[in-house]
Amino acid sequence: MWILRINMKDLGYQLEEVPERYRLLFGRALTSQIVADEVPPLCHPLGPNNKLVFSAGIVTSTSAPSSARISAGCKSPLTGGIKESNAGSSWGPDLASMNIQALVIEGYPDQKDKFSGLYITWNKETEKPQVEFFDATEYTGKDVYETYPLIYKRFEGRISIASIGNAGEKGYGNSGIVFNDQAKRPSRYAGRGGVGAVMASKGVKFIVLSEKGSPGVPIVDKPLFEEGRKKMIDAIRTHPISKPKGGLNSYGTAVLVNILNEAGGLPTRNFSSGRFEGASKTAGEAIFETNKERMGKEVYNHACSPGCIIQCSNTLYNEDKTERASCIEYESAWSMGANLGVDDLDDIATMVHLCNAYGLDTIETGATIGVAMEAGVIPFGDSKGAINLIHEMGKGTDTGRMLGGGTEIAGKLLGVRRVPTVKGQAMPAYEPRAVKGIGITYATTPMGADHTAGYTICPEILGVSGKSDPLSPEGKAAMSRAFQATTAFIDSSGHCLFIAFPILDIASGFEGFVQECNGVLGTNWTAEDIVAYGANVLKVERAFNEAAGISAEADRLPEFMRMEPLPPHNQVFDVPDSALDAVFKEM
Ligand code: SF4
């Protein structure tokens, strides 16, 4: 297995054999470890000393179900701390198939307005990956829906593409890295934390992979892997949330809109209420029914990446049966919907599509516009005004550049007090005052506010892995700690986080999950071992943050959440600081 280092100062590259201490590290575990080992914590995130690291998971590129994730790690321009953001795409499996355990992009081009593309292929003669560089400056300043087809045309055979959009090129803290989905759409984002701006700072516009002829991922114990794989497939196909035509396959993650609204935990109009009167018009069920009417048949969701049997990715179609947007995740339906007081599904879809086209993170974008609405830039409910603000971000007008810096910066510039961020990153679609455990995750994860870092929504809202009162702070620090550690391992395994539903509820599914990983690596890990592995990832990330000046005192939610009772439950965030501190102290 290789570490492929690409130096953007001299457009050179080198292959290193993976050192023994990294042998069992993949995905988030490896991106975070390399960042911790090699990036000076106090460096400027867009300067020459930051590094952008990609790594696929342990089982990525095998036949393990729903496991085609790719992690991107660096020091974040949004939070100033360590960042791992992941996406599902054929890109991760292709990188892994070429035995590239980590791709590290280093250095800094001398010419600031020049962008390059990287074309990474498998050389059958040397039996190693190789890299060609091409001038990609001509593709800059354009919509990624325009540039992707040009890249597909430029290279022969099946390729996978990672790219940045205008948002990354302009250095926004709110910029992602976009990967292709199965239908060649530029729609799968490692969206959070400004990773797109870091890629742009290296002068990289595209990373194109062609894995043709590559050896694939070695599996040490194939029978064990196979046994685990079958157990996982059974669990995924049985669980009501993940099974075919189940919750995710029918309604996508946007199935959560009505559920969170009912629970009073759907942040509405910049986190001023937990319930939105227009929620049902923006929910997964509404997307399903709208498609049924427009397409004349029921339309079930598709897989974002190879080998996913959950298939949760939706598409909203126009009346003329053309695509309006794919995919509208729950967090996007919320950020452009309830959070802005908008209940027009077509306008929400337009906003999601524009974020994809410009390379913006939908969560950060919606949260930023919510703060701008609070400041009176445009009124709540003004979907056309919101669409216009996204265009301003994409085009880089003065207003757009200010908003592209992210929610916290926009809040400061606009003099807004209700700014829903932690460590500089905007909160996603779950209200901490109505769902206390997720608030603890937002406060304490090294990533800044991030629901995927420890999804306590499972027991607090969905009744997965037991049931827990969302309004009670009792026992939630331990719950968040356990979810964060397990999640850090899932993010390292290469599996999509949505396998959590079946493996948490079905014991044989969890067993299969551990067996798959042991089968690939030849390890003998137990359930305790993988939690310890995840906890170690978190400790590495936390240590980086501390060295970067982000101490335990930053593990807090914004003050307004402790002061303003949130309708309809009229609760404040009442988790004591001691409980927040206990998450890592007792890890
Ligand atoms: S469950 Fe959804 S997000 Fe996860 S890999 Fe499958 S299609 Fe992609």
CSV table of N, CA, C and O and ligand atoms in Angstrom, one decimal, residues 65-69 87-89 188 242 248 253 301-314 327 329 494-499, ligand 1:
chain,number,residue,atom,x,y,z
A,65,PRO,N,-21.2,-3.9,1.6
A,65,PRO,CA,-22.3,-3.0,1.2
A,65,PRO,C,-22.1,-1.5,1.7
A,65,PRO,O,-21.6,-1.3,2.8
A,66,SER,N,-22.5,-0.6,0.9
A,66,SER,CA,-22.6,0.8,1.3
A,66,SER,C,-21.2,1.3,2.0
A,66,SER,O,-21.2,1.8,3.1
A,67,SER,N,-20.2,1.1,1.2
A,67,SER,CA,-18.8,1.4,1.9
A,67,SER,C,-17.9,2.2,1.0
A,67,SER,O,-16.7,2.1,1.1
A,68,ALA,N,-18.5,3.0,0.1
A,68,ALA,CA,-17.7,3.7,-0.9
A,68,ALA,C,-17.4,5.2,-0.4
A,68,ALA,O,-17.6,6.1,-1.2
A,69,ARG,N,-16.9,5.3,0.8
A,69,ARG,CA,-16.7,6.7,1.3
A,69,ARG,C,-15.3,7.1,1.1
A,69,ARG,O,-14.3,6.3,1.1
A,87,ALA,N,-17.5,11.8,1.8
A,87,ALA,CA,-18.5,11.7,0.8
A,87,ALA,C,-18.5,10.3,0.2
A,87,ALA,O,-17.6,9.6,0.2
A,88,GLY,N,-19.7,10.0,-0.4
A,88,GLY,CA,-19.8,8.7,-1.1
A,88,GLY,C,-19.7,8.9,-2.6
A,88,GLY,O,-20.4,9.8,-3.2
A,89,SER,N,-18.8,8.1,-3.3
A,89,SER,CA,-18.6,8.3,-4.7
A,89,SER,C,-17.7,7.1,-5.2
A,89,SER,O,-17.1,6.4,-4.4
A,188,ARG,N,-21.8,14.9,-5.1
A,188,ARG,CA,-21.6,14.3,-3.8
A,188,ARG,C,-20.5,15.1,-3.1
A,188,ARG,O,-19.3,15.1,-3.6
A,242,SER,N,-33.5,1.1,6.6
A,242,SER,CA,-32.5,0.9,5.5
A,242,SER,C,-32.9,-0.1,4.5
A,242,SER,O,-32.3,-0.2,3.4
A,248,LEU,N,-35.5,5.3,4.1
A,248,LEU,CA,-34.5,6.0,3.3
A,248,LEU,C,-34.6,5.8,1.8
A,248,LEU,O,-34.4,6.8,1.1
A,253,THR,N,-33.1,11.0,3.2
A,253,THR,CA,-32.9,11.5,4.5
A,253,THR,C,-33.9,12.6,4.9
A,253,THR,O,-34.2,12.9,6.1
A,301,ASN,N,-35.4,5.9,-4.5
A,301,ASN,CA,-34.1,6.6,-4.6
A,301,ASN,C,-33.0,5.8,-5.1
A,301,ASN,O,-33.1,4.6,-5.3
A,302,HIS,N,-31.9,6.4,-5.4
A,302,HIS,CA,-30.7,5.7,-6.0
A,302,HIS,C,-29.5,5.7,-5.1
A,302,HIS,O,-29.5,6.4,-4.1
A,303,ALA,N,-28.5,4.9,-5.5
A,303,ALA,CA,-27.3,4.9,-4.8
A,303,ALA,C,-26.3,6.0,-5.2
A,303,ALA,O,-26.2,6.2,-6.4
A,304,CYS,N,-25.7,6.7,-4.3
A,304,CYS,CA,-24.8,7.7,-4.7
A,304,CYS,C,-23.5,7.1,-5.2
A,304,CYS,O,-22.7,7.8,-5.8
A,305,SER,N,-23.2,5.9,-4.8
A,305,SER,CA,-21.9,5.3,-5.0
A,305,SER,C,-22.0,3.8,-5.2
A,305,SER,O,-23.0,3.2,-4.9
A,306,PRO,N,-21.0,3.2,-5.8
A,306,PRO,CA,-21.1,1.8,-6.1
A,306,PRO,C,-21.3,0.9,-4.8
A,306,PRO,O,-20.7,1.2,-3.8
A,307,GLY,N,-22.1,-0.1,-5.0
A,307,GLY,CA,-22.3,-1.1,-3.9
A,307,GLY,C,-23.2,-0.6,-2.7
A,307,GLY,O,-23.2,-1.3,-1.7
A,308,CYS,N,-23.9,0.5,-2.9
A,308,CYS,CA,-24.8,0.9,-1.8
A,308,CYS,C,-26.1,0.2,-2.0
A,308,CYS,O,-26.8,0.4,-3.0
A,309,ILE,N,-26.5,-0.6,-1.0
A,309,ILE,CA,-27.9,-1.2,-1.1
A,309,ILE,C,-28.9,-0.5,-0.3
A,309,ILE,O,-30.1,-0.9,-0.2
A,310,ILE,N,-28.5,0.6,0.4
A,310,ILE,CA,-29.6,1.4,1.1
A,310,ILE,C,-30.2,2.3,0.1
A,310,ILE,O,-31.4,2.4,0.0
A,311,GLN,N,-29.4,3.0,-0.8
A,311,GLN,CA,-29.9,3.8,-1.9
A,311,GLN,C,-30.9,4.9,-1.4
A,311,GLN,O,-32.1,4.8,-1.6
A,312,CYS,N,-30.3,5.9,-0.7
A,312,CYS,CA,-31.1,6.9,-0.1
A,312,CYS,C,-31.1,8.2,-0.9
A,312,CYS,O,-31.8,9.2,-0.6
A,313,SER,N,-30.4,8.3,-2.0
A,313,SER,CA,-30.2,9.6,-2.7
A,313,SER,C,-31.4,9.9,-3.7
A,313,SER,O,-31.7,9.1,-4.5
A,314,ASN,N,-32.0,11.0,-3.4
A,314,ASN,CA,-33.2,11.3,-4.2
A,314,ASN,C,-32.9,12.3,-5.4
A,314,ASN,O,-31.8,12.9,-5.5
A,327,CYS,N,-28.8,15.7,-4.9
A,327,CYS,CA,-29.8,15.1,-4.1
A,327,CYS,C,-30.2,16.1,-3.0
A,327,CYS,O,-29.5,17.0,-2.7
A,329,GLU,N,-30.8,16.3,0.5
A,329,GLU,CA,-30.7,15.7,1.8
A,329,GLU,C,-31.6,16.4,2.8
A,329,GLU,O,-32.0,17.5,2.6
A,494,GLY,N,-14.9,3.2,6.1
A,494,GLY,CA,-15.4,3.5,4.8
A,494,GLY,C,-16.8,3.2,4.5
A,494,GLY,O,-17.4,3.5,3.5
A,495,HIS,N,-17.5,2.8,5.6
A,495,HIS,CA,-19.0,2.6,5.5
A,495,HIS,C,-19.7,3.9,5.6
A,495,HIS,O,-19.2,4.8,6.3
A,496,CYS,N,-20.8,4.0,4.9
A,496,CYS,CA,-21.7,5.2,5.0
A,496,CYS,C,-22.3,5.1,6.5
A,496,CYS,O,-22.6,4.0,7.0
A,497,LEU,N,-22.4,6.3,7.1
A,497,LEU,CA,-22.9,6.4,8.4
A,497,LEU,C,-24.3,5.7,8.6
A,497,LEU,O,-24.7,5.3,9.7
A,498,PHE,N,-25.0,5.6,7.5
A,498,PHE,CA,-26.4,5.1,7.6
A,498,PHE,C,-26.5,3.6,7.8
A,498,PHE,O,-27.5,3.1,8.1
A,499,ILE,N,-25.3,2.9,7.8
A,499,ILE,CA,-25.3,1.5,8.3
A,499,ILE,C,-25.5,1.5,9.8
A,499,ILE,O,-25.8,0.4,10.3
B,1,SF4,S1,-27.0,5.3,2.1
B,1,SF4,FE1,-27.3,7.1,0.9
B,1,SF4,S2,-25.6,8.4,1.4
B,1,SF4,FE2,-25.1,6.4,2.1
B,1,SF4,S3,-23.9,5.5,0.5
B,1,SF4,FE3,-26.0,4.9,0.2
B,1,SF4,S4,-26.9,6.4,-1.2
B,1,SF4,FE4,-25.0,7.2,-0.4
